[in-house]
PDB file of C-alpha atoms in Angstrom:
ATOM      1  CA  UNK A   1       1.105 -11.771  -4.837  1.00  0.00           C
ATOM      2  CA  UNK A   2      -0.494  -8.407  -4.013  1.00  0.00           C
ATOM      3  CA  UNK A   3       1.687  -7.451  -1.341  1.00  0.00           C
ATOM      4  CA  UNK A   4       2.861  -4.526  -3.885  1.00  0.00           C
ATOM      5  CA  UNK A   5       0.177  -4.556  -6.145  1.00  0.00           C
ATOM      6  CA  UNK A   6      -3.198  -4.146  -3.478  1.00  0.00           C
ATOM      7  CA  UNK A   7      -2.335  -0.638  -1.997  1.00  0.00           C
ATOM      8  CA  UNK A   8      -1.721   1.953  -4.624  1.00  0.00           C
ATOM      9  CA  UNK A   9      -5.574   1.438  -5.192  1.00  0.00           C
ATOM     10  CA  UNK A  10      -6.191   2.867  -1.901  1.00  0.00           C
ATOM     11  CA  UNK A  11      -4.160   6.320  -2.043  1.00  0.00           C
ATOM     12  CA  UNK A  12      -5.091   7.678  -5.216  1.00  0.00           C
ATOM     13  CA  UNK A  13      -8.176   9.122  -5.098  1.00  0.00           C
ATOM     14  CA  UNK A  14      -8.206  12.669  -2.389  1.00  0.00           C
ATOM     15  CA  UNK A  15      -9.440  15.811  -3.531  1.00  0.00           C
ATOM     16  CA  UNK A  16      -6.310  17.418  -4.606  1.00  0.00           C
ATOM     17  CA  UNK A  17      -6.811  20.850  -2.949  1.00  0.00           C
ATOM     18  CA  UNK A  18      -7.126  20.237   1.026  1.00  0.00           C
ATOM     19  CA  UNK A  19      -3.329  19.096   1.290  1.00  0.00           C
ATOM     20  CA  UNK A  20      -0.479  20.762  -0.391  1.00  0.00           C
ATOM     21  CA  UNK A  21       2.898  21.219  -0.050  1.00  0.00           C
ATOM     22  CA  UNK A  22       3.254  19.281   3.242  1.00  0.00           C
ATOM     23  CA  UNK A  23       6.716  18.058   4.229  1.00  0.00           C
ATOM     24  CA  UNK A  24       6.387  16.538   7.168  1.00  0.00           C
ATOM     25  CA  UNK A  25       3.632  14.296   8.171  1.00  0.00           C
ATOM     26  CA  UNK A  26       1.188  16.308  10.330  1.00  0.00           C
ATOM     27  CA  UNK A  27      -1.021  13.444  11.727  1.00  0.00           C
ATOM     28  CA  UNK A  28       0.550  10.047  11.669  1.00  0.00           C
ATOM     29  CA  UNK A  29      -2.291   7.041  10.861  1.00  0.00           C
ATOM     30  CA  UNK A  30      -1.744   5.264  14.733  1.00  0.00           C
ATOM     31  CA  UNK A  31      -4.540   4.142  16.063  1.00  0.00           C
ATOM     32  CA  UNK A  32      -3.680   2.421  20.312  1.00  0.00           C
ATOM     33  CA  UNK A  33      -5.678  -1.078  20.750  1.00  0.00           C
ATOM     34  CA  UNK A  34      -7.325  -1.061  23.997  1.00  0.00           C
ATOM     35  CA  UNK A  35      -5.453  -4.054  25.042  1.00  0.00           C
ATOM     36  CA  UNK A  36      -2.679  -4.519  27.830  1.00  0.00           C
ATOM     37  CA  UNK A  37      -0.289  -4.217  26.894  1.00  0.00           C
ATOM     38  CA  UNK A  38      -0.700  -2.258  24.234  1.00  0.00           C
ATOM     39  CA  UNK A  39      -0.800  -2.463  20.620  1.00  0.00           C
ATOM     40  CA  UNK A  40      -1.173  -0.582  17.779  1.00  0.00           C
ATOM     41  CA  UNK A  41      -2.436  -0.309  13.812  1.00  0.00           C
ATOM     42  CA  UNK A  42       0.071   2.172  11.879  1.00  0.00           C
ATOM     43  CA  UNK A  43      -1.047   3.089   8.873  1.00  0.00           C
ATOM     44  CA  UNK A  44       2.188   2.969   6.174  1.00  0.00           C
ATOM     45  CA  UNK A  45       2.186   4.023   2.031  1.00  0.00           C
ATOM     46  CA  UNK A  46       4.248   2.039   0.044  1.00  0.00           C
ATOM     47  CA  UNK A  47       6.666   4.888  -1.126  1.00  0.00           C
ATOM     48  CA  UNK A  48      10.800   5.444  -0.224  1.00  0.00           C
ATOM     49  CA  UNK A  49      10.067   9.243  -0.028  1.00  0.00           C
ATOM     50  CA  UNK A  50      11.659  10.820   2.716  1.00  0.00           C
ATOM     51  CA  UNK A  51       8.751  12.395   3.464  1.00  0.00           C
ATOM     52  CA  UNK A  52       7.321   9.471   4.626  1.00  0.00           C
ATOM     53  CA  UNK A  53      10.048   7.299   6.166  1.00  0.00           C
ATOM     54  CA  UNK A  54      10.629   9.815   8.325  1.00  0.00           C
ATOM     55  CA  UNK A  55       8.263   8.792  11.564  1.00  0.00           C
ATOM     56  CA  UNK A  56       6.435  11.233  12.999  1.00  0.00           C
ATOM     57  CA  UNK A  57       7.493  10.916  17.048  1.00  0.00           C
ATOM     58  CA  UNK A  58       4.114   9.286  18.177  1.00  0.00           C
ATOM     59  CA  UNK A  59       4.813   6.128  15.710  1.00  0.00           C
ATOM     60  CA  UNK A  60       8.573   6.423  17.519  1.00  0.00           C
ATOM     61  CA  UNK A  61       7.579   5.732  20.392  1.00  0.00           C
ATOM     62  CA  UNK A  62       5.100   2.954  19.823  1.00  0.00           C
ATOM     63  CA  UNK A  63       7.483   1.118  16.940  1.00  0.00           C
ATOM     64  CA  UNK A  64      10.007   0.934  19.940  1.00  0.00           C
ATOM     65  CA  UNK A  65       7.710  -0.244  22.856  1.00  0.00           C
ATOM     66  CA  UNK A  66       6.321  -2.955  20.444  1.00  0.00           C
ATOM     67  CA  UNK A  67       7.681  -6.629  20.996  1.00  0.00           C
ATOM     68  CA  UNK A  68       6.584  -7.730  17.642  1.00  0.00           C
ATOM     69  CA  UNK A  69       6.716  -5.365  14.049  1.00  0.00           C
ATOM     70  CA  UNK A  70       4.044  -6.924  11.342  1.00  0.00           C
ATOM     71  CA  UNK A  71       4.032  -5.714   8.109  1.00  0.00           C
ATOM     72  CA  UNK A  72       1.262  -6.935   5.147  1.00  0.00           C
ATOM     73  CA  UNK A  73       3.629  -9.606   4.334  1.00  0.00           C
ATOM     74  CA  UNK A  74       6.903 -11.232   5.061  1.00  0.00           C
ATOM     75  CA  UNK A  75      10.371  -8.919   3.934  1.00  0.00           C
ATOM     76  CA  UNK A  76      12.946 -11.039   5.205  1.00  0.00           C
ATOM     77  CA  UNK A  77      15.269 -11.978   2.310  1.00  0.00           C
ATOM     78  CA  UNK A  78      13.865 -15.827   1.517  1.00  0.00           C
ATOM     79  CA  UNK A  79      10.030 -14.065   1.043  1.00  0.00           C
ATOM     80  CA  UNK A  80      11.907 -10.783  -0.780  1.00  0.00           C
ATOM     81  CA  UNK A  81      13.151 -13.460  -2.685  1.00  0.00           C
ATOM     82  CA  UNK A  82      10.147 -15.390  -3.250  1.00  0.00           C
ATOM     83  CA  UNK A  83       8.280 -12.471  -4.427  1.00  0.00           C
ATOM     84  CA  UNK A  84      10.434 -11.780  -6.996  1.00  0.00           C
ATOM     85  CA  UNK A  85      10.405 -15.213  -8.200  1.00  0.00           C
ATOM     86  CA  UNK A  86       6.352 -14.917  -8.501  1.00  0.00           C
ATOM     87  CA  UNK A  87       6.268 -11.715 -10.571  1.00  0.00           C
ATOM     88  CA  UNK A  88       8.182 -13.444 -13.353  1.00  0.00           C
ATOM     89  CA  UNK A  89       5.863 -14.829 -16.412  1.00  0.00           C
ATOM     90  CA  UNK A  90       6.555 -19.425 -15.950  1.00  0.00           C
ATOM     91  CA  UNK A  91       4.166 -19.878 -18.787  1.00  0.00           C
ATOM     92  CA  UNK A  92       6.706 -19.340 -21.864  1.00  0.00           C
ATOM     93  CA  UNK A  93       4.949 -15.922 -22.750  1.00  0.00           C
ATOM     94  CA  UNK A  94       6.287 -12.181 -22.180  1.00  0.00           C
ATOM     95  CA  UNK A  95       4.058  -9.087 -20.995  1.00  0.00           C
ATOM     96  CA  UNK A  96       4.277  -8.259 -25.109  1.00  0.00           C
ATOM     97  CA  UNK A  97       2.212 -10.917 -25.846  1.00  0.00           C
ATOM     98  CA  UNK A  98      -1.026 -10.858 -23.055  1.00  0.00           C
ATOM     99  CA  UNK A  99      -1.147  -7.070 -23.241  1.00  0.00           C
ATOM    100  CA  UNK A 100      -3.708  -5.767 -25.956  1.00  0.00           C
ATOM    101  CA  UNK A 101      -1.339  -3.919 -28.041  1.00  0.00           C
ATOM    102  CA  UNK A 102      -2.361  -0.458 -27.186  1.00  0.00           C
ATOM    103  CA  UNK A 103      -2.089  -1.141 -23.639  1.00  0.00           C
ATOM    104  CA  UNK A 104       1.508  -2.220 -24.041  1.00  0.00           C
ATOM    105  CA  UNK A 105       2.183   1.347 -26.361  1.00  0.00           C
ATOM    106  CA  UNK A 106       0.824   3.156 -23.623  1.00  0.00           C
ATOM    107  CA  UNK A 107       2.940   1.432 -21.004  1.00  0.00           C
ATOM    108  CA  UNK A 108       5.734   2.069 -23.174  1.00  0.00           C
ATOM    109  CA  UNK A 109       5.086   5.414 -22.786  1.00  0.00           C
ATOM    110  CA  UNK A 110       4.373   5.933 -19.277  1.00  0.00           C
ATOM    111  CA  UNK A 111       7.833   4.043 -18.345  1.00  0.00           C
ATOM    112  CA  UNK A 112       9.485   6.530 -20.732  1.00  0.00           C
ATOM    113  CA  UNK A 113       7.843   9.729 -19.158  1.00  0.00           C
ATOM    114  CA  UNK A 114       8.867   8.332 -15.667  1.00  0.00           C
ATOM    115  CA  UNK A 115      12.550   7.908 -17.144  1.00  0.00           C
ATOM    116  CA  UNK A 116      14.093   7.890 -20.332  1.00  0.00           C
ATOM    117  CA  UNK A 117      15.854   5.031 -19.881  1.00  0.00           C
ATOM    118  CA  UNK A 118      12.661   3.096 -18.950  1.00  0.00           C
ATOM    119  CA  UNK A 119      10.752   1.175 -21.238  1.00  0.00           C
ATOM    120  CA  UNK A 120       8.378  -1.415 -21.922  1.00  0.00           C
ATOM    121  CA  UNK A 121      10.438  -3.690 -22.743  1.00  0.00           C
ATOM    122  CA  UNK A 122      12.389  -3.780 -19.499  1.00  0.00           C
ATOM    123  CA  UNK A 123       9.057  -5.602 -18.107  1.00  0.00           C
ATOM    124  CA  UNK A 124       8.700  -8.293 -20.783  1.00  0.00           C
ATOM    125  CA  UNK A 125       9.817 -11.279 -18.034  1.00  0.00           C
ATOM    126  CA  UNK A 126       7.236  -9.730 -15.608  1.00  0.00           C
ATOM    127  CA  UNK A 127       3.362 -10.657 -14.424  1.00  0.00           C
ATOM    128  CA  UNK A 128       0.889  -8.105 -15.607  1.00  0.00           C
ATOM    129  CA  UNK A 129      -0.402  -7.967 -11.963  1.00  0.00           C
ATOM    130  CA  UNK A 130       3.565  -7.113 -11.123  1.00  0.00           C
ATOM    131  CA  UNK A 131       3.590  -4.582 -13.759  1.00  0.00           C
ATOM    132  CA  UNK A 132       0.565  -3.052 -12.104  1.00  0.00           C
ATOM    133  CA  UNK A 133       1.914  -2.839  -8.470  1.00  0.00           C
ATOM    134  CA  UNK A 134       5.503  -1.217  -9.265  1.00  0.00           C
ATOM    135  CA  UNK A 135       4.386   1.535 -11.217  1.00  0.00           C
ATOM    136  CA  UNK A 136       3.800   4.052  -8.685  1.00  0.00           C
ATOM    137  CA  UNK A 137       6.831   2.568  -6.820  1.00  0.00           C
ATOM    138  CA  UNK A 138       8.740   2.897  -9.864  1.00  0.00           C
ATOM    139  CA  UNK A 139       8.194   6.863  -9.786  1.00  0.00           C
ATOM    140  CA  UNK A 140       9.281   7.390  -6.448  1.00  0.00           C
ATOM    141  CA  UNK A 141      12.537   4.815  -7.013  1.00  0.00           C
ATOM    142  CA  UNK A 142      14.008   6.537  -9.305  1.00  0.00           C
ATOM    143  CA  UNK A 143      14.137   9.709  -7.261  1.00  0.00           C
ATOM    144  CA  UNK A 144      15.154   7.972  -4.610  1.00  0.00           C
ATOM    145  CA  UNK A 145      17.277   4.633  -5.965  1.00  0.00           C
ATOM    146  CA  UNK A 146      18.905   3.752  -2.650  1.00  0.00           C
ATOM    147  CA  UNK A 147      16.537   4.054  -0.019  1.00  0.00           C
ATOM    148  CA  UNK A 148      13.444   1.399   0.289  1.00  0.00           C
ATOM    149  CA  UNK A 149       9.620   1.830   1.111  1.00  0.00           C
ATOM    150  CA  UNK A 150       8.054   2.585   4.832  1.00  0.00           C
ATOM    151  CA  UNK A 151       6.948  -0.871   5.225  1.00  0.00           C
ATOM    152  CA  UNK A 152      10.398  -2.340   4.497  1.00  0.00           C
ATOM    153  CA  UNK A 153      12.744  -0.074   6.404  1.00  0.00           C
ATOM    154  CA  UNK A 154      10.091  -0.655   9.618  1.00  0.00           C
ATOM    155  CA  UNK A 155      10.565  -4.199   8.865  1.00  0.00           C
ATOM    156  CA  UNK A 156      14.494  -4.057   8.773  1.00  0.00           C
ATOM    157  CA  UNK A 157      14.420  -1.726  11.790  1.00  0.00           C
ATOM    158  CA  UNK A 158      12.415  -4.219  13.579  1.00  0.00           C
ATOM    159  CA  UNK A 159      14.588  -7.286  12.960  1.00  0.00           C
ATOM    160  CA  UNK A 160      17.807  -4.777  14.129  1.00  0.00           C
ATOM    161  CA  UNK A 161      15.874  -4.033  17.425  1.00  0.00           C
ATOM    162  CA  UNK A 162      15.322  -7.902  17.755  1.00  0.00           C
ATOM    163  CA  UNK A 163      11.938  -7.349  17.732  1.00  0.00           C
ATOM    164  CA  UNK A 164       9.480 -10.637  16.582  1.00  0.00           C
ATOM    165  CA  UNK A 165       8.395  -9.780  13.148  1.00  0.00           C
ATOM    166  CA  UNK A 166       6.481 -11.447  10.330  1.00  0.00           C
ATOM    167  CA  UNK A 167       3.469 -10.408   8.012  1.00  0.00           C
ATOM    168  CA  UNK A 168      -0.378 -10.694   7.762  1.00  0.00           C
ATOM    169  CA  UNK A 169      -0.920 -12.235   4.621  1.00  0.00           C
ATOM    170  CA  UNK A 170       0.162 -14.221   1.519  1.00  0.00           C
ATOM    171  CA  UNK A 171      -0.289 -12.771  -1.893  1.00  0.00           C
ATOM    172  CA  UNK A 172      -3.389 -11.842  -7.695  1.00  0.00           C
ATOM    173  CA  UNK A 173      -4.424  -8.833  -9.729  1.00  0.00           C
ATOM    174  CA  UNK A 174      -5.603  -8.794 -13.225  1.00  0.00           C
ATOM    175  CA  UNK A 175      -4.921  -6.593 -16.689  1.00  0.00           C
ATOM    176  CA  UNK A 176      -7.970  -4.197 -15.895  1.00  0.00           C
ATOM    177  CA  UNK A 177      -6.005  -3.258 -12.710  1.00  0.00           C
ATOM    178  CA  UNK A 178      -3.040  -1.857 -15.126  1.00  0.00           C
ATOM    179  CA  UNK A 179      -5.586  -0.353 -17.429  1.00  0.00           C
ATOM    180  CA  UNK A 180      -6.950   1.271 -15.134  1.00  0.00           C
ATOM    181  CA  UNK A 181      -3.849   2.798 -13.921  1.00  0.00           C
ATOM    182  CA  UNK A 182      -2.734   4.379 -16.539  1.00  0.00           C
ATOM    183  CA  UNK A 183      -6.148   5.997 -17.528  1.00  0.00           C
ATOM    184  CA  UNK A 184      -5.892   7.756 -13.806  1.00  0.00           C
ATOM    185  CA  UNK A 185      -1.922   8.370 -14.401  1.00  0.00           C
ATOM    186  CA  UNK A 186      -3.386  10.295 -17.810  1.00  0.00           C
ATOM    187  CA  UNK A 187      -6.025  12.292 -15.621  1.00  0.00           C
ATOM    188  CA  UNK A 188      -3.257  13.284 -13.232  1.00  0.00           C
ATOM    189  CA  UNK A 189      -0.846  14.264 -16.296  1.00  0.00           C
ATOM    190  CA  UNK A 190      -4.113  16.724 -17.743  1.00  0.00           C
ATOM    191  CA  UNK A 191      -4.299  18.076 -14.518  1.00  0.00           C
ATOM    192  CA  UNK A 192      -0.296  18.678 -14.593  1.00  0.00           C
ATOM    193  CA  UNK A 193      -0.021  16.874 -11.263  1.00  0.00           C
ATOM    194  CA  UNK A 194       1.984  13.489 -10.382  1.00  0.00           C
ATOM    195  CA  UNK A 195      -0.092  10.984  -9.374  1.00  0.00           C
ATOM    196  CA  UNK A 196       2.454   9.676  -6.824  1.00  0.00           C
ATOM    197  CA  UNK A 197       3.002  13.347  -4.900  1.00  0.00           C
ATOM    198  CA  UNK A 198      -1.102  12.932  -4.885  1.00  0.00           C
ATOM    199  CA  UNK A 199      -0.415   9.817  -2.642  1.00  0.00           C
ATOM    200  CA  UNK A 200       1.922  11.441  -0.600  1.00  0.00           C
ATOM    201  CA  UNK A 201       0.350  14.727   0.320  1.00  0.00           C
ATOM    202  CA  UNK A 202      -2.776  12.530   1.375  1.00  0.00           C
ATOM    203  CA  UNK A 203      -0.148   9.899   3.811  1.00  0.00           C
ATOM    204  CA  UNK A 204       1.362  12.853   4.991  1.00  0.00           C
ATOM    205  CA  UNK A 205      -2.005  14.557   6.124  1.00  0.00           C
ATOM    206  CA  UNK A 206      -3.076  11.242   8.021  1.00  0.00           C
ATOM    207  CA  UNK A 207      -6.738  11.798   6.606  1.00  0.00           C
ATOM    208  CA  UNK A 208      -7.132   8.268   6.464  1.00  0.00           C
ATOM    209  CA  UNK A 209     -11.142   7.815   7.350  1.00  0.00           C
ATOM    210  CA  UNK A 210     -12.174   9.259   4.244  1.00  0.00           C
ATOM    211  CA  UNK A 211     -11.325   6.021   2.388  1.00  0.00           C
ATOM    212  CA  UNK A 212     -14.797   5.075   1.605  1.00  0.00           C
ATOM    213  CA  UNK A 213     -15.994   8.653   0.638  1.00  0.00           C
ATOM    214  CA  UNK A 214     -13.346   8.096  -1.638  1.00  0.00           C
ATOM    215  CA  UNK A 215     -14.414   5.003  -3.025  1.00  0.00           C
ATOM    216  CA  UNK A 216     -17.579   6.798  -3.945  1.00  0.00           C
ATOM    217  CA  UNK A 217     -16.160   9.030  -6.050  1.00  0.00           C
ATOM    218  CA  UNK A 218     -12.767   7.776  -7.874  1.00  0.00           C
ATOM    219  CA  UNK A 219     -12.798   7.822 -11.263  1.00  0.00           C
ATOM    220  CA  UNK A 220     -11.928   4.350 -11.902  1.00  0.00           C
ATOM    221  CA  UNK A 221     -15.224   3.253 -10.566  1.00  0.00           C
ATOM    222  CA  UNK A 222     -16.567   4.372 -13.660  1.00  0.00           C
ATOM    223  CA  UNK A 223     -16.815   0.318 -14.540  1.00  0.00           C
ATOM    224  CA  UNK A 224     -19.454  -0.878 -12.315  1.00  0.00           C
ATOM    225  CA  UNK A 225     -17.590  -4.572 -12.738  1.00  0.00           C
ATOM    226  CA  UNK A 226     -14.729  -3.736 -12.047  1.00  0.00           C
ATOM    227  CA  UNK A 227     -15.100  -1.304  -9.225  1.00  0.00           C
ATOM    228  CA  UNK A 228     -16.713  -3.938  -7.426  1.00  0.00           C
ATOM    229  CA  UNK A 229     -14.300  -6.435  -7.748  1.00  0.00           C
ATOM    230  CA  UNK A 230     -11.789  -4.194  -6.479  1.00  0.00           C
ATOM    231  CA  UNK A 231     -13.581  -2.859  -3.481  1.00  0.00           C
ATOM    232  CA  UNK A 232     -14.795  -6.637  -2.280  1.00  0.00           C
ATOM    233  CA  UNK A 233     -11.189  -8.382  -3.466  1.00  0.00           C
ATOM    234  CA  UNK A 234      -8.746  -5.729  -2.619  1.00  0.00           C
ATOM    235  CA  UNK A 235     -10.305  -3.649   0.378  1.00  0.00           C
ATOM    236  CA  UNK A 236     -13.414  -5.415   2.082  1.00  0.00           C
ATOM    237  CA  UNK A 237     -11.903  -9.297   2.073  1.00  0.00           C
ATOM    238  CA  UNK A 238      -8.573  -7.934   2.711  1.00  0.00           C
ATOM    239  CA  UNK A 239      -9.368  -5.955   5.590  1.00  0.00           C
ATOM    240  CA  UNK A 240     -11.521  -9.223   7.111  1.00  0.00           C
ATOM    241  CA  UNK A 241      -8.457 -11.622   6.797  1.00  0.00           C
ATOM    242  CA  UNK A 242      -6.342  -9.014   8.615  1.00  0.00           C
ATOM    243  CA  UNK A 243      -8.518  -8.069  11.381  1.00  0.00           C
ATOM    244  CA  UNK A 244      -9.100 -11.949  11.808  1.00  0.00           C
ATOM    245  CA  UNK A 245      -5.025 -12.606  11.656  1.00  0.00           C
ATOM    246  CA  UNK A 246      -4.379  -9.714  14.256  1.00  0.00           C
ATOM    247  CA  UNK A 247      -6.617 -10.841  16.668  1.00  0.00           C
ATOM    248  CA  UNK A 248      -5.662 -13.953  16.759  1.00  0.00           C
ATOM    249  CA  UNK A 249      -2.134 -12.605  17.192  1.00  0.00           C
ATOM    250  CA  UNK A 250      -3.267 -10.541  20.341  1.00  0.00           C
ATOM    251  CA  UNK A 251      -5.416 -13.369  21.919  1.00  0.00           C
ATOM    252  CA  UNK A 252      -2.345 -16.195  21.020  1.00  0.00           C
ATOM    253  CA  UNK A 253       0.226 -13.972  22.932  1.00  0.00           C
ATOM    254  CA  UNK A 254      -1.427 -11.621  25.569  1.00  0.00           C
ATOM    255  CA  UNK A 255       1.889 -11.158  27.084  1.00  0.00           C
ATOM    256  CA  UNK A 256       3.449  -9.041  24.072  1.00  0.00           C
ATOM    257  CA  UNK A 257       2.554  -5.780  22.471  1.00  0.00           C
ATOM    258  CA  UNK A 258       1.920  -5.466  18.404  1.00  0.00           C
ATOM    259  CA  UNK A 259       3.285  -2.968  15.769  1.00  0.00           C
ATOM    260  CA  UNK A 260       1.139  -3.883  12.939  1.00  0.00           C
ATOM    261  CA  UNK A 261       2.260  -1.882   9.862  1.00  0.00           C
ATOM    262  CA  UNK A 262      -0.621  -1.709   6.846  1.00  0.00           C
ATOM    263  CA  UNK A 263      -1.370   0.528   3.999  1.00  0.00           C
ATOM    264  CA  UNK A 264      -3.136   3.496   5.469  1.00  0.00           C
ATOM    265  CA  UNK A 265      -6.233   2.664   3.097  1.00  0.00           C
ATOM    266  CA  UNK A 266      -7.142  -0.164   5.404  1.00  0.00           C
ATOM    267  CA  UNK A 267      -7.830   1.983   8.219  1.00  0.00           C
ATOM    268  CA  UNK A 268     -10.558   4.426   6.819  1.00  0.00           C
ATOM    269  CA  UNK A 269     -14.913   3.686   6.791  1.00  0.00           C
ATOM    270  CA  UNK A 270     -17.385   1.653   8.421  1.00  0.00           C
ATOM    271  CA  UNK A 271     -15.750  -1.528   7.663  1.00  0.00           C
ATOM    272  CA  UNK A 272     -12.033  -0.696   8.262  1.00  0.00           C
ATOM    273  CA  UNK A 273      -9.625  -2.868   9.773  1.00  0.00           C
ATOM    274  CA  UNK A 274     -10.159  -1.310  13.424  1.00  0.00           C
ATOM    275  CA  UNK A 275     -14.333  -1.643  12.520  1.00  0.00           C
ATOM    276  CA  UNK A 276     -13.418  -5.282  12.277  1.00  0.00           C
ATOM    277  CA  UNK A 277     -11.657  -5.420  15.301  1.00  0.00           C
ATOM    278  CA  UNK A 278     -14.144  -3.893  17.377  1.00  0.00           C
ATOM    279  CA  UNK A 279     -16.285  -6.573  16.342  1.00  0.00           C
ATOM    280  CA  UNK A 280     -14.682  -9.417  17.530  1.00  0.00           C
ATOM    281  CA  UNK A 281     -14.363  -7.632  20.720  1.00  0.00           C
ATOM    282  CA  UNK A 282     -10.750  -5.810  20.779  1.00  0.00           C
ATOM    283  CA  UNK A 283     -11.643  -2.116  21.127  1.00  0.00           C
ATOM    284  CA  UNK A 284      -9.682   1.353  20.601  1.00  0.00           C
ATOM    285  CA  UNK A 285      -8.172   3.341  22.878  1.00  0.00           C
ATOM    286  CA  UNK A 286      -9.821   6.426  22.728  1.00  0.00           C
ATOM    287  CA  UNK A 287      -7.672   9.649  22.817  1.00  0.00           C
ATOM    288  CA  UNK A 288      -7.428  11.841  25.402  1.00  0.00           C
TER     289      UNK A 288
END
């Protein structure tokens, strides 16, 4: 289940200096299909930060002349549901016992930094891969307990409007993933920054093309293994199974226009999700 898990990767990794301080976002990640009517790719982070919820007017106007919101995945109650059934450990062990023993310290400690209350512990029931895609959620919850992430309040706004909605894809991520994490959570803390206002300083800038420049250079990739497994499994295979699944939304239904909501990483290089789409012959609507 990655629908948490995938993204974060993809928002971490901007040079900290070219965006600061932003409150608004500047540049919103829409990019207009050149199909009639038309349809869109809006590129979303993962956060509940005000920030961010708050649409910039250009994604206004396009959310409401859609006929059909899709997000990465389902978020009607059943699938919320779901989900949360799949993060939860079936094989009669806890998150103590698969996590090398330092890893599960360190967690320990990076819940209790986040809150006080938090701990380690609190996760025992849970997947590591689950573990690994709240974290950075987890941050921006507890600052902001009763609101939800972009992609689900443009779901639930959707399904108000009566628009068609639905997601792209189903959702696996592995203990290196959390490792990994928290060694780039501990470069953020040396640098006295949050790792999670990183992320939204970058959303709010709409830089999103940089993504594989970015790929060149994260720290992470530091493991030659493991920074290509992410890059093929969580960015270069995902972007080719959405690409496919929108256009065979646009071709199945030529008579409706598409709000598909993604994580803005998905929409930056050569071989983005709009790259894709050009391929297979559904082009962009060049701005004016």
């Amino acid at each position: 289940m990655r629908c948490h898990a995938l993204l974060f990767l993809f928002l971490l990794f901007v040079p900290a200096a070219e965006a600061r301080g932003l409150d608004r976002v500047i540049k919103p990640a829409l990019i207009e299909l050149d199909t009639r009517p038309p349809s869109w790719l809006f590129g979303t982070i993962h956060l509940p930060d005000p920030r961010v919820t708050r649409l910039h007017p250009d994604a206004v106007r396009a959310f409401e002349q859609a006929d059909a919101v899709y997000t990465e995945v389902p978020m009607d109650s059943k699938s919320t549901m779901q989900m949360g059934l799949e993060s939860l450990r079936s094989d009669g062990r806890t998150l103590y016992d698969v996590l090398p023993r330092a890893t599960w310290q360190r967690l320990d400690e990076r819940l209790k930094r986040i809150h006080s209350q938090l701990g380690a512990k609190l996760l025992l029931p849970m997947k590591t891969w689950a573990v690994y895609g709240g974290m950075l959620l987890l941050e921006s919850q507890m600052q902001y307990p009763d609101l939800r992430p972009l992609d689900w309040q443009l779901y639930r706004k959707a399904v108000e409007a009566g628009k068609q909605v639905g997601g792209l894809e189903k959702v696996d991520v592995q203990f290196r993933m959390l490792l990994a994490l928290l060694d780039e959570m501990d470069r953020f803390d040396l640098r006295q920054e949050s790792i999670t206002e990183f992320m939204i300083q970058w959303y709010l800038s709409g830089d999103y093309m940089r993504f594989e420049e970015l790929l060149e250079t994260m720290p992470m990739a530091s493991d030659p293994g493991l920074r290509k497994a992410l890059e093929k499994q969580l960015v270069y295979e995902r972007n080719a199974r959405f690409a496919k699944r929108i256009a065979e939304k646009i071709r199945e239904n030529p008579e409706k226009s598409f709000f598909f909501a993604i994580g803005m990483g998905h929409l930056g290089g050569e071989r983005s999700i709009q790259a894709l789409l050009e391929q297979a012959g559904i082009g962009i609507r060049k701005e004016k």
